Amino acid sequence: MPTVSVKRDLLFEALGQKYTDEEFDELCFEFGLELDEITSEKEILIREQGGEKAEGASDVVLYKIDVPANRYDLLCLEGLVRGLQVFKEKLEAPRYKRVSPADGGEPQRLVITEETASVRPHAVAAVLRNITFTQERYESFIELQEKLHQNICRKRTLVAIGTHDLDTISGPFTYTAKPPGEIRFKPLSQSREYTAAELMSLYKTDSHLRHYLHIIENEPLYPVIYDSNGIVLSMPPIINGDHSKISLNTKNIFIECTATDLTKAKITLDMVVTMFSEYCDEPFTVEEAEVVYPDGRLSVYPELAYRTETLSGDFINKRVGINESAESIAQLLTRMCLRSEVSGEGDLIQVEIPPTRADVIHACDIMEDAAIAYGFNNIVRSTPRTYTVANQLPVNKLTELLRQDLAAAGFTEALTFALCSEEDIADKLRKNITETRAVHISNPKTADFQVARTSLLPGLLKTIAANRKMPLPLKLFEISDVVLKDETKDVGARNNRRLCAVYYNKSPGFEVIHGLLDRVMQLLDVKPGRNQGYHIQAAEDSTFFPGRCAEIFSCGKSIGHLGVLHPDVISRFELTMPCSAIDIDIEPFL
Amino acid sequence: MHPMADNGLLESVLRLVEKVDGGTDSQDVAADLGVDHQVIVGAVKSLQALGEVISAEQKSSKHWELTGEGREIAEQGSHEARVFNAIPDEGLPQNQLMKMPSGKVGFSKAMSNKWIRLDKAHEGGPRVFKTVEAIEDTVRDKLQLVQKGQSAKLEDKEKNELKKRKLLSEVTVKSYWITKGSSFSTTITKQETELTPEMIASGSWKEKKFKPYNFEAMGVAPDCGHLHPLMKVRTQFRQIFLEMGFTEMPTNNFIESSFWNFDSLFQPQQHPARDQHDTFFISDPALAHEFPQDYLERVKKVHSEGGYGSQGKSDTHTHTHTHTLTLTHTLTHTLTASFTAKFTPVKYFSIDRVFRNETLDATHLAEFHQIEGVVADYGLTLGNLMGILHQFFTKLGITKLRFKPAYNPYTEPSMEVFSYHEGLKKWVEVGNSGVFRPEMLLPMGLPEGVSVIAWGLSLERYVDTHI
């Protein structure tokens, strides 16, 4: 969930009203935002770098507001204020308009060459004319681009935004791709020119930019945008050129978004221009730009598309569980920036989805907005009349019954991780990894999660190792799932419910573990005996001490082993006392 | 530790106590019986242990006692008297007198008492002579008085003088004031520690006295096993769902394919949850097979082009069908399985492990337990979801609930559930919930008009719930 940081006083000024922290928190909650933290730059610095660094930092109060991940229109102060003002019916949602250049001039043009196809094939562009920046607006403009980069742009992999002072460059612009050695320009905040190859090594140590290098690093051609005089605007998705950088005094802005995902590029561009066209001489108008594809196709951006959906008041009422007139529902939706009116036919409502609401893709999204405007907490809570009979999952029912009785038999339940290291299930148990039938994880963050466990024993032995200070004997059990490869399953693996128990004491206590087996079998109503009953017979298993291991058979089928653990197993789990264990599959008893 | 007294002594003490009204001091008892006071103290303790035979109140008193040297003087006379008595009428050479054990001290005291004189000029060396016929050894007399317990006859000044000479010392004695107890008797019955089978058989318990228990002591810890606290909470949650008529879903498939885990949940191809960072992917076995092809095609279409009333997400769909290790959303799989036949309304729950590719620390676990509830029926409303959540949380003892609009890729509307925490005096998030998106339900073959409401919460959060 993205967090937007805004200056409290600036926010209240824009909202035209002062709130207490509690009142504003309440407003956020109702609207689906969360006032996450109230802080200041100074406080943040003190927390992150200590008191000395914070000296002289601003103590202007900041609100950190959590915004839902699909609401790109709320990622800056301008959008938040607009959304809340419309919600509180203090403002009508503005209409965003794409306009042609004044005085019949030619629109700016961005020509895409075919070299971009292999690395970053899409681009869109627009112009904001006669904009007036202040320090705060300028900061917010930069911050919005950063928020979009982190969210919808998926850390610049899908889309990268470049903004330029149009008065320093001249179109038409060319979006092409070139070998890194052939791109040469002075990037933002640097004092001299670099080749693209040099920049990639320069930014290796840059705390911010190094995260984006991987996107093009290994490509033979890097994306680059030139103006008609060969001036580099940007090398997306890494850095802009210094020449065209915007400043507080910039009046006209050329915005380009290059992308691997065209839909998201269009949304991103719409967001930037809808948010900041507010500060243009003619508010909420955006000057069009043309994009020419390698095949000659020409598109005009920004799209700023409005779409109309028709749905019935009854649909909303039935899905939300309220009983409102179509007119009142239309009013609710209008408060969510979805300008709506009753069409006159029955209770049908025409809902206009503005370009800022890319998150609205289905009638259910409109229904949710009606519910939010109505107030989730004003909806009457009612119990569904769905009549059903409950059933337990048989394997869980059996597990629940056995757990209680194992605890009653003096063993304590452990809860251990289902993921572990290869070593835990192989070397430490004196097994070969290939014979374990283990499912392997390709991308574990740590060696503790290389495989799904094939036995509960390692987890229990680790639990004992962590509790060596407790008085002896230690008696533990766990009934849980292991995962085994199984060719017959569609995913090639299956869970298997196992029961494992260990007895750790100065003497091995085989008879204790054996007694536990007898008790478990008694509970499962299986009597001792060779055919329809259960029996154990001497077996060899590398985990157990030779001559101290038996295989357990129930109704003629092998269900597991019990015995005294091999001394090497004991010491590999950093234990010092003899230990006996039982490990059985309980699924045959379902 | 006091010496244990034998029954004979105990009974002697009891007989003495019987004779006096209003009680007696243990020191007097010791004197009467001619035994050391400490022996009587032991006897008192033994009698107390018998129950209410006697009652004894501890008190302390001061008295004068002879020191070792004082006792020697009481027996053999003072040093000066011994010196006097050693001198014959014809006198004694001083050097010889000085060799006596009491010589030095006795000589100077006898000199100051003017009992003797020294003739320094005597021929053959200085010689000591008696100056009086007989003497009175008052020091010895005084000490003998103290020894007889009659120190009161001496004046304080006299006692302090003797104390200065280290012949007397004042000591504090702890003694008991013994009176008859509520079950006083002059005969001793041995107290039994525990009831035995023999006593029950013979009925002898009726005659026995039993040693009282110490109810202040802790009991012996029972020899038993325990259930894991988190699993106890899981049992409680299962119980709540079962009481509410929910059927347990089979979630015992940790390994799911990406299709069931992401695609069927309408998660965009580039959704953060699909990141390598968050999800465990499986390298062995590597590929899944046997997908329901028609369902897969329908899902693919919804993602890329829309459908079922949706604009779609314009996803460039590149299925790899990699397995992912997760449990979070297997409910789609279950739901689909249950809806292929004719639809009937259902209520499902699951409580099982989910996995997240995290590095372990105090606040992050790679595995935790997710609790999920799902209801599928015709015409379910958002109000129904709130109603059932209210019932669910009421069973947990949480009654103050409110709901915040939220975003989940697979539900719309989505609501975060908050409850008022009386201890923290604020609203805290207790779960997430929502109504499943139609784009998710319709490819499964669910009839139009069927809504699926669901909620989820973390089991770990409730581990301190009182069971």
PDB file of N, CA, C and O in Angstrom, chain B residues 4-14 33 35 39-40 43:
ATOM      1  N   MET B   4      14.871 -33.086  69.290  1.00  0.00           N
ATOM      2  CA  MET B   4      13.549 -33.691  69.448  1.00  0.00           C
ATOM      3  C   MET B   4      13.432 -34.239  70.867  1.00  0.00           C
ATOM      4  O   MET B   4      14.338 -34.860  71.396  1.00  0.00           O
ATOM      5  N   ALA B   5      12.326 -33.978  71.475  1.00  0.00           N
ATOM      6  CA  ALA B   5      12.128 -34.443  72.846  1.00  0.00           C
ATOM      7  C   ALA B   5      11.404 -35.787  72.827  1.00  0.00           C
ATOM      8  O   ALA B   5      10.587 -36.035  71.957  1.00  0.00           O
ATOM      9  N   ASP B   6      11.755 -36.642  73.797  1.00  0.00           N
ATOM     10  CA  ASP B   6      11.031 -37.914  73.839  1.00  0.00           C
ATOM     11  C   ASP B   6       9.681 -37.721  74.512  1.00  0.00           C
ATOM     12  O   ASP B   6       9.435 -36.696  75.152  1.00  0.00           O
ATOM     13  N   ASN B   7       8.808 -38.706  74.321  1.00  0.00           N
ATOM     14  CA  ASN B   7       7.440 -38.572  74.834  1.00  0.00           C
ATOM     15  C   ASN B   7       7.402 -38.374  76.345  1.00  0.00           C
ATOM     16  O   ASN B   7       6.564 -37.652  76.856  1.00  0.00           O
ATOM     17  N   GLY B   8       8.376 -39.028  77.078  1.00  0.00           N
ATOM     18  CA  GLY B   8       8.422 -38.913  78.542  1.00  0.00           C
ATOM     19  C   GLY B   8       8.580 -37.457  78.948  1.00  0.00           C
ATOM     20  O   GLY B   8       7.828 -36.938  79.784  1.00  0.00           O
ATOM     21  N   LEU B   9       9.520 -36.799  78.327  1.00  0.00           N
ATOM     22  CA  LEU B   9       9.773 -35.405  78.665  1.00  0.00           C
ATOM     23  C   LEU B   9       8.541 -34.550  78.318  1.00  0.00           C
ATOM     24  O   LEU B   9       8.114 -33.708  79.103  1.00  0.00           O
ATOM     25  N   LEU B  10       7.966 -34.826  77.103  1.00  0.00           N
ATOM     26  CA  LEU B  10       6.805 -34.041  76.677  1.00  0.00           C
ATOM     27  C   LEU B  10       5.689 -34.159  77.696  1.00  0.00           C
ATOM     28  O   LEU B  10       5.052 -33.174  78.081  1.00  0.00           O
ATOM     29  N   GLU B  11       5.482 -35.380  78.170  1.00  0.00           N
ATOM     30  CA  GLU B  11       4.392 -35.578  79.142  1.00  0.00           C
ATOM     31  C   GLU B  11       4.709 -34.901  80.470  1.00  0.00           C
ATOM     32  O   GLU B  11       3.816 -34.346  81.118  1.00  0.00           O
ATOM     33  N   SER B  12       6.018 -34.900  80.869  1.00  0.00           N
ATOM     34  CA  SER B  12       6.395 -34.192  82.091  1.00  0.00           C
ATOM     35  C   SER B  12       6.078 -32.716  81.962  1.00  0.00           C
ATOM     36  O   SER B  12       5.580 -32.083  82.893  1.00  0.00           O
ATOM     37  N   VAL B  13       6.395 -32.163  80.789  1.00  0.00           N
ATOM     38  CA  VAL B  13       6.102 -30.741  80.564  1.00  0.00           C
ATOM     39  C   VAL B  13       4.599 -30.512  80.691  1.00  0.00           C
ATOM     40  O   VAL B  13       4.148 -29.581  81.364  1.00  0.00           O
ATOM     41  N   LEU B  14       3.821 -31.398  80.040  1.00  0.00           N
ATOM     42  CA  LEU B  14       2.369 -31.233  80.049  1.00  0.00           C
ATOM     43  C   LEU B  14       1.822 -31.293  81.472  1.00  0.00           C
ATOM     44  O   LEU B  14       0.912 -30.541  81.827  1.00  0.00           O
ATOM     45  N   LEU B  33      12.349 -29.106  85.964  1.00  0.00           N
ATOM     46  CA  LEU B  33      12.676 -30.456  85.526  1.00  0.00           C
ATOM     47  C   LEU B  33      14.173 -30.718  85.564  1.00  0.00           C
ATOM     48  O   LEU B  33      14.637 -31.819  85.296  1.00  0.00           O
ATOM     49  N   VAL B  35      16.491 -29.605  83.553  1.00  0.00           N
ATOM     50  CA  VAL B  35      17.138 -29.830  82.249  1.00  0.00           C
ATOM     51  C   VAL B  35      17.471 -28.480  81.627  1.00  0.00           C
ATOM     52  O   VAL B  35      16.942 -27.458  82.033  1.00  0.00           O
ATOM     53  N   VAL B  39      16.397 -27.752  75.746  1.00  0.00           N
ATOM     54  CA  VAL B  39      15.666 -29.022  75.633  1.00  0.00           C
ATOM     55  C   VAL B  39      14.165 -28.760  75.759  1.00  0.00           C
ATOM     56  O   VAL B  39      13.345 -29.316  75.017  1.00  0.00           O
ATOM     57  N   ILE B  40      13.821 -27.842  76.660  1.00  0.00           N
ATOM     58  CA  ILE B  40      12.406 -27.516  76.849  1.00  0.00           C
ATOM     59  C   ILE B  40      11.854 -26.793  75.609  1.00  0.00           C
ATOM     60  O   ILE B  40      10.737 -27.027  75.161  1.00  0.00           O
ATOM     61  N   ALA B  43      10.969 -29.289  73.251  1.00  0.00           N
ATOM     62  CA  ALA B  43       9.746 -29.970  73.656  1.00  0.00           C
ATOM     63  C   ALA B  43       8.521 -29.126  73.292  1.00  0.00           C
ATOM     64  O   ALA B  43       7.500 -29.654  72.814  1.00  0.00           O
TER      65      ALA B  43
END
